[in-house]
CSV table of C-alpha atoms and ligand atoms in Angstrom, one decimal:
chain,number,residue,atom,x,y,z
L,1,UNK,CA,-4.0,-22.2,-12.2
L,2,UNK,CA,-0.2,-22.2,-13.4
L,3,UNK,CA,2.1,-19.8,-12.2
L,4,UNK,CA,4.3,-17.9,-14.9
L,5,UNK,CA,7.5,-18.0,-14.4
L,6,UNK,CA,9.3,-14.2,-12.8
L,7,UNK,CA,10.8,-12.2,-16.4
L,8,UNK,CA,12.3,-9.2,-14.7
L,9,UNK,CA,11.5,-7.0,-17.4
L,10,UNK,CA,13.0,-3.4,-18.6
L,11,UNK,CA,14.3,-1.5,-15.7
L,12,UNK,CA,15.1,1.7,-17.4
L,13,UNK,CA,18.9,1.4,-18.1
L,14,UNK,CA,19.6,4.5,-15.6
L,15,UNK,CA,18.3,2.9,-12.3
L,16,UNK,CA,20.4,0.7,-10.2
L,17,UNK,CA,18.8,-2.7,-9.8
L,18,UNK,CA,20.8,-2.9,-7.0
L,19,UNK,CA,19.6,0.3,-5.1
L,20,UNK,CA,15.8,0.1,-5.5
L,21,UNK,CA,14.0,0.3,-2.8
L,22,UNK,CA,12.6,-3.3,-1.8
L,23,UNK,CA,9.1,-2.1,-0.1
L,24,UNK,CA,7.3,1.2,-2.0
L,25,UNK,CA,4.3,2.8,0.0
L,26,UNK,CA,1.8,4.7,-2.0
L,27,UNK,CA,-1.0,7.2,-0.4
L,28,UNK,CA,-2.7,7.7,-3.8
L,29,UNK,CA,-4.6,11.5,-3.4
L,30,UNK,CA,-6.2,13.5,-6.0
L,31,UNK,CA,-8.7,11.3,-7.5
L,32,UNK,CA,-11.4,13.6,-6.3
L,33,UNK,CA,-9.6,16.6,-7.8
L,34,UNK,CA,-8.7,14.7,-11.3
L,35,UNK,CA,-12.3,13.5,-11.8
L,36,UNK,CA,-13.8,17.8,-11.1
L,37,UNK,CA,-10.8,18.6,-13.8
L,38,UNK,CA,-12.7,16.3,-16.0
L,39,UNK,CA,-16.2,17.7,-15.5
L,40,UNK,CA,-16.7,13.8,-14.0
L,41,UNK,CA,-18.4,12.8,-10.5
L,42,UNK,CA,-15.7,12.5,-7.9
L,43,UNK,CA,-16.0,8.6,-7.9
L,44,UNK,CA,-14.6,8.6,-11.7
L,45,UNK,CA,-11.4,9.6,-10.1
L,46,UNK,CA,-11.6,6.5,-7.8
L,47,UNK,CA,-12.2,4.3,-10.5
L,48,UNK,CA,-9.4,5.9,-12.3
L,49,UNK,CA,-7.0,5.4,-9.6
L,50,UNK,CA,-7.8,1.8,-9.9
L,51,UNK,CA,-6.2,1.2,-13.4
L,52,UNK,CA,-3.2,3.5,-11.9
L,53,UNK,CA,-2.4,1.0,-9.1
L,54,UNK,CA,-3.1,-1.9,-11.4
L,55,UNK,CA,-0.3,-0.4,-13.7
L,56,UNK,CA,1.9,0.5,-10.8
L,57,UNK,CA,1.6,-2.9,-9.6
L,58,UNK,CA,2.9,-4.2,-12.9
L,59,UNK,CA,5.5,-2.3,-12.6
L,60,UNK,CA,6.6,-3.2,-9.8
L,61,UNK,CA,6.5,-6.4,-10.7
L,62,UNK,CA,8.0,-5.8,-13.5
L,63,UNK,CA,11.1,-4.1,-12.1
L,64,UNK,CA,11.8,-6.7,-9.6
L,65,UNK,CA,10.8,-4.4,-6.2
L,66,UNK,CA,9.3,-6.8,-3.8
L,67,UNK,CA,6.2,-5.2,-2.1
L,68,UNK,CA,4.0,-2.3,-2.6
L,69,UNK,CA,1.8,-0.8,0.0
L,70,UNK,CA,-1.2,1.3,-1.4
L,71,UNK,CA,-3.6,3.1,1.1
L,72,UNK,CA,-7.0,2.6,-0.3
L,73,UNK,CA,-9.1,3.6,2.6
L,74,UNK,CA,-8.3,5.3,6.2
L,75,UNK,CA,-10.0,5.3,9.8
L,76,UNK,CA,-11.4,9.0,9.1
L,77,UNK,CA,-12.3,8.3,5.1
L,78,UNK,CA,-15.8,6.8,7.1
L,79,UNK,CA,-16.5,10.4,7.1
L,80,UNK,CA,-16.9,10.9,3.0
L,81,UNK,CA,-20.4,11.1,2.2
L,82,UNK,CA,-22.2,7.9,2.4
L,83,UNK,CA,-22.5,7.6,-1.5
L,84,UNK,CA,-19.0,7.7,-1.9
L,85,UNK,CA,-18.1,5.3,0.5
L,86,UNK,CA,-20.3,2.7,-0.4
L,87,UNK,CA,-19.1,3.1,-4.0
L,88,UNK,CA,-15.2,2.5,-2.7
L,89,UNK,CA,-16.5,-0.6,-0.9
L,90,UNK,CA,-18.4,-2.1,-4.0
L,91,UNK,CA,-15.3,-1.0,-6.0
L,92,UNK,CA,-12.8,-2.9,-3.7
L,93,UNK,CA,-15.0,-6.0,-4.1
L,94,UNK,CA,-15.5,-5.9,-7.9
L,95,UNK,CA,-12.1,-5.0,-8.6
L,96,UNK,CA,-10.6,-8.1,-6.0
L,97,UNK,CA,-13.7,-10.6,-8.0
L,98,UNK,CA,-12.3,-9.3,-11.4
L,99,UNK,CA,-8.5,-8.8,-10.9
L,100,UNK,CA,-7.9,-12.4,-8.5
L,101,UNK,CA,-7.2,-14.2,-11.8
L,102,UNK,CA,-4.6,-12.6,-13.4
L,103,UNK,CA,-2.8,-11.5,-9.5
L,104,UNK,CA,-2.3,-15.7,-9.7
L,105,UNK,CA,-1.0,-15.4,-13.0
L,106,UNK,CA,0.9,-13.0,-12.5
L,107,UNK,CA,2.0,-14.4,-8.7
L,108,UNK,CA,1.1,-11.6,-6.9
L,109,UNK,CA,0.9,-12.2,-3.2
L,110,UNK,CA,-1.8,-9.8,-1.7
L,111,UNK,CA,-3.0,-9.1,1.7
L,112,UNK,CA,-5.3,-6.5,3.6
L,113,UNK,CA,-4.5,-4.8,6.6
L,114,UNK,CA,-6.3,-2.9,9.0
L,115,UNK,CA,-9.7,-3.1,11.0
L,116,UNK,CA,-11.0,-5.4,8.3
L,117,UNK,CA,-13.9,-6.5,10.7
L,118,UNK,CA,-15.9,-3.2,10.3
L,119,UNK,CA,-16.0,-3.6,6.6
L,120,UNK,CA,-19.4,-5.1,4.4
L,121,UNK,CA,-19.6,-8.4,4.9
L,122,UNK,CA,-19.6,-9.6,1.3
L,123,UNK,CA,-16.2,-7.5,0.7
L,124,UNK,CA,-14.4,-9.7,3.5
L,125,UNK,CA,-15.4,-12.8,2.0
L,126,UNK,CA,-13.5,-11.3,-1.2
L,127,UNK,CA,-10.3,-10.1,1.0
L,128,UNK,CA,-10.4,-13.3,2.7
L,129,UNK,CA,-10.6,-15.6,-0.7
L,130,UNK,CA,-8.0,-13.2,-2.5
L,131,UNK,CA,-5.3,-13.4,0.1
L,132,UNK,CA,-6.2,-17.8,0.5
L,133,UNK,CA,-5.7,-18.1,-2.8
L,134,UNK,CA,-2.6,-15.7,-3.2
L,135,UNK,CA,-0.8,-16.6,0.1
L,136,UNK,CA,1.8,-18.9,-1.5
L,137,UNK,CA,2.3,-16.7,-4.6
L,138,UNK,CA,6.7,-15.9,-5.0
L,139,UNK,CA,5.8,-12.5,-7.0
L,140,UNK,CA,5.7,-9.1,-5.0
L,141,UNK,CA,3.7,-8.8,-1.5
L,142,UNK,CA,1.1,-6.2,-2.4
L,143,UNK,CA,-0.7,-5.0,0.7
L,144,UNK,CA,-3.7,-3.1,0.6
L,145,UNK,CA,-4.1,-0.8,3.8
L,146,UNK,CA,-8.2,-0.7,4.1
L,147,UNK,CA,-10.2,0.9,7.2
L,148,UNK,CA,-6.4,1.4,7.9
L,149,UNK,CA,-5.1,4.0,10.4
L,150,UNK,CA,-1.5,4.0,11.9
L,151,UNK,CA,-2.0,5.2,15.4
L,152,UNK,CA,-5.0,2.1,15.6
L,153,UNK,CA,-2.8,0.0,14.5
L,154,UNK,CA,0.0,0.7,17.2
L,155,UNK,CA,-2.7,0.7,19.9
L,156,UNK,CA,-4.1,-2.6,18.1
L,157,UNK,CA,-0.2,-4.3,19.3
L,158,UNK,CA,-0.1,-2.2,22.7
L,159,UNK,CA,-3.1,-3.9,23.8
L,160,UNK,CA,-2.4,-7.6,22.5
L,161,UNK,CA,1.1,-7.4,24.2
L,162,UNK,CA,-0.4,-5.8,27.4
L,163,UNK,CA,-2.2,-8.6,27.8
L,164,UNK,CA,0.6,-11.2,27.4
L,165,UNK,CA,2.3,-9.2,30.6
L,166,UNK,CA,-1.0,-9.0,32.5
L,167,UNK,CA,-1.0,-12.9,32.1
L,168,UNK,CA,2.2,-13.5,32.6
L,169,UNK,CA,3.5,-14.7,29.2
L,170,UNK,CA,6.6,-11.7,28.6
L,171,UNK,CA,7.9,-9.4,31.2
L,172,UNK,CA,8.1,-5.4,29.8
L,173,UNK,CA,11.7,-5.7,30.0
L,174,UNK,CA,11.2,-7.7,26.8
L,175,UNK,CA,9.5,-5.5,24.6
L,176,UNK,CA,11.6,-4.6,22.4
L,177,UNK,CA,11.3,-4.0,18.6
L,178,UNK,CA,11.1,-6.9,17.2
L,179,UNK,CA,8.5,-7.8,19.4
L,180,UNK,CA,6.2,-4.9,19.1
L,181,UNK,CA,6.5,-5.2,14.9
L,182,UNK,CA,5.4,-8.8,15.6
L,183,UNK,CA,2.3,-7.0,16.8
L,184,UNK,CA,1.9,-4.8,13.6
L,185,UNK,CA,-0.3,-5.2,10.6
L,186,UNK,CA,2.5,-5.4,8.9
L,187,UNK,CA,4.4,-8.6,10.8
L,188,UNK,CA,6.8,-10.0,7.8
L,189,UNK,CA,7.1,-7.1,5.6
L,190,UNK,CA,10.1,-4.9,6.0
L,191,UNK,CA,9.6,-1.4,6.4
L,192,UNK,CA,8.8,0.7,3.1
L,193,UNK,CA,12.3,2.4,2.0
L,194,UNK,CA,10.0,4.7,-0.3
L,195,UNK,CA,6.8,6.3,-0.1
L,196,UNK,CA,5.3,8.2,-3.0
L,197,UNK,CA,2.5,10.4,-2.2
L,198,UNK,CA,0.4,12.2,-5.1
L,199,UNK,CA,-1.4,15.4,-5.6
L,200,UNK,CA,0.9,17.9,-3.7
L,201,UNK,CA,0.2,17.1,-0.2
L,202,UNK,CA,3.2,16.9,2.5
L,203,UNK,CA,1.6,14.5,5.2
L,204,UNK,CA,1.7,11.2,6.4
L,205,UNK,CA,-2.0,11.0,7.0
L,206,UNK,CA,-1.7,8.5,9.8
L,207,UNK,CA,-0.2,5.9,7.1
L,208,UNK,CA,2.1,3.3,8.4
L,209,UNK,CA,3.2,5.7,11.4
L,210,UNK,CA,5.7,2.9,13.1
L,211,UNK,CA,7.1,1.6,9.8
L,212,UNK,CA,7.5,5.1,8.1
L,213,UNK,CA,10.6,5.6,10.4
L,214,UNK,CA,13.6,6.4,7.9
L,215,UNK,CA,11.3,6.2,4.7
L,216,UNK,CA,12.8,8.5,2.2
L,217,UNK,CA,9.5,10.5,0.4
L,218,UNK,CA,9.0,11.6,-2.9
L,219,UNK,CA,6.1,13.9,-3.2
L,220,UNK,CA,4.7,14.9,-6.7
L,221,UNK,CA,1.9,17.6,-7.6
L,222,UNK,CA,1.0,14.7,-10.3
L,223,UNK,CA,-2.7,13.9,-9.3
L,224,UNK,CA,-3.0,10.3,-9.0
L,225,UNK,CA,-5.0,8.5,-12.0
L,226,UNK,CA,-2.3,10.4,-14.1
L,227,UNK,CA,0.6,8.4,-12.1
L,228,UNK,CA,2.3,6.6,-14.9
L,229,UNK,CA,5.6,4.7,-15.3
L,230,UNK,CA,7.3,7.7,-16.1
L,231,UNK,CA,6.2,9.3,-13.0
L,232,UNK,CA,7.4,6.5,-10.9
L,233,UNK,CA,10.6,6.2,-12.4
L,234,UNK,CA,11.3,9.9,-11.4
L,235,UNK,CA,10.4,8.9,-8.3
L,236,UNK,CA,12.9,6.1,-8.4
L,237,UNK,CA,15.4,8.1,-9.7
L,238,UNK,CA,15.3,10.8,-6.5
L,239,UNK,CA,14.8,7.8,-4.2
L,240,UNK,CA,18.7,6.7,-6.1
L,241,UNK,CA,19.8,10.4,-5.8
L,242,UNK,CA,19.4,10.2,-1.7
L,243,UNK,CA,22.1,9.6,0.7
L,244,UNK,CA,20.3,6.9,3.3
L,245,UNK,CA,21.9,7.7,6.4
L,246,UNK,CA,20.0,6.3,9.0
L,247,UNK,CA,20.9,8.5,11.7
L,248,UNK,CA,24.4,8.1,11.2
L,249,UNK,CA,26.7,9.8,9.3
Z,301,LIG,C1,-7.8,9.6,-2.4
Z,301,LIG,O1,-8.3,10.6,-3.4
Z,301,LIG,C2,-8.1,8.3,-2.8
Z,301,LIG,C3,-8.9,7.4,-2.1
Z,301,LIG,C4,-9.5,7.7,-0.8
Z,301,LIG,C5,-9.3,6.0,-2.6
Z,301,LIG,C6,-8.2,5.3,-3.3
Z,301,LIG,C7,-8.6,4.0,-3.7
Z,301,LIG,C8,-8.4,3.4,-4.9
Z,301,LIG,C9,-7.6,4.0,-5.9
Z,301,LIG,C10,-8.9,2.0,-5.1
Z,301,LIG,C11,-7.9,0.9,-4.7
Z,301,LIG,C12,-8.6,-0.4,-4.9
Z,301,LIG,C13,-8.1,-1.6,-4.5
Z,301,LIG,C14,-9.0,-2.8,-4.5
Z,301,LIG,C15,-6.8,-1.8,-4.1
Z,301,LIG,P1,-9.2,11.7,-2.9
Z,301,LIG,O2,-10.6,11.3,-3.0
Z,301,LIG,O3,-8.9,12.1,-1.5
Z,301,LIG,O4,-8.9,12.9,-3.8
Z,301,LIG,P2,-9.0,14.5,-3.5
Z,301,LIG,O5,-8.0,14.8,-2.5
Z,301,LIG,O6,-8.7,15.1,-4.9
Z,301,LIG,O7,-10.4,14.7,-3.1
């Protein structure tokens, strides 16, 4: 399959192309909530939320930000009832079979991270095929965060680089930053400037816990199958408003 060719394409003339943020984190709530609205069953709202990210993703794209992050399933979301969560795991394997085709075309470069071993066997196959065939793709690094949970994941690095000191390979006095985020999920991809979190709710949710450090966050009552283009460029255009300090002043 070709690769087309990157067209950055109509960045509303207000934004700065200059000041987006390169990495946008999405925790995508409300689909539940949108689909009772409707007079739909809950999993509507999932499906809906699909077409959302797809069009977010385009955006993206579109816009010329470099990665997305979208939290599709967490540690504790095992806890839905069972019908629901076997619905999201067949709906992460269709969408990945149906969408692979036009990610290439479009060079999308996507990758999974969290405990991916505890998910049906048939949907790594598709995680492990998508991200193969996507790994050398120039377009934006999209990174689905599935059976992820933050505080796992920093435990995940503390035990891998516990066990390079027990066998001699680093001494403590070495850990440093770099080296624990070589331990992370996340290894490659810098840290999210933006995160974007629908449906009204003001919490992290155990996303990205390490990364999240000086994320600015824009949080919208907008539910999230009714998160548009329009929404995310209000979203860029607060991110533009804030003064990044970083600590200093
Ligand atoms: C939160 O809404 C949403 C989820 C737990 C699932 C989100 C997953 C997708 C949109 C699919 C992504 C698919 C791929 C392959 C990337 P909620 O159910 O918590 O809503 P509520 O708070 O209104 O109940």
């Amino acid at each position: 399959m070709t690769a087309k060719p990157i067209v950055l394409q109509d960045l509303p003339p207000d934004l700065e192309r200059e000041r987006l943020p390169r990495h946008v984190a999405v925790i995508m709530d409300g689909n539940g909530r949108w689909a009772k609205r409707q007079g739909l069953p809950r999993v509507m709202g999932h499906k809906r939320g699909v077409d959302a990210l797809k069009d977010l993703l385009r955006c993206c794209n579109d816009w010329g930000i470099k990665a997305l992050t979208a939290y599709a399933f967490s540690t504790e979301n095992w806890g839905r009832p069972l019908e629901e969560v076997d619905f999201l795991m067949a709906l992460f394997e269709r969408v990945l079979r149906k969408e692979l085709r036009e990610m290439m075309q479009e060079n999308v470069q996507i990758r999974f991270v969290g405990n991916l071993n505890a998910l049906p066997l048939s949907l790594q196959a598709e995680i492990e095929r998508s991200m193969a065939d996507t790994q050398n793709n120039p377009g934006i690094r999209f990174t689905v965060a599935t059976n992820y949970g933050g505080r796992q994941e920093i435990l995940h690095a503390c035990r891998a680089i516990a066990q390079q000191v027990q066998q001699g390979l680093i001494q403590p006095e070495q850990i440093d930053e770099a080296l624990f985020e070589s331990h992370l999920y996340t290894a490659g991809i810098c840290d999210p400037d933006l995160l974007i979190r629908t449906s009204g709710e003001m919490r992290i949710s155990n996303f990205l816990l390490w990364q999240m450090a000086y994320a600015e966050m824009y949080i919208t009552e907008t539910l999230w199958p009714d998160f548009d283009r329009a929404e995310f460029h209000r979203a860029l255009t607060a991110y533009q408003q804030r003064d990044r300090r970083f600590g200093k002043v």
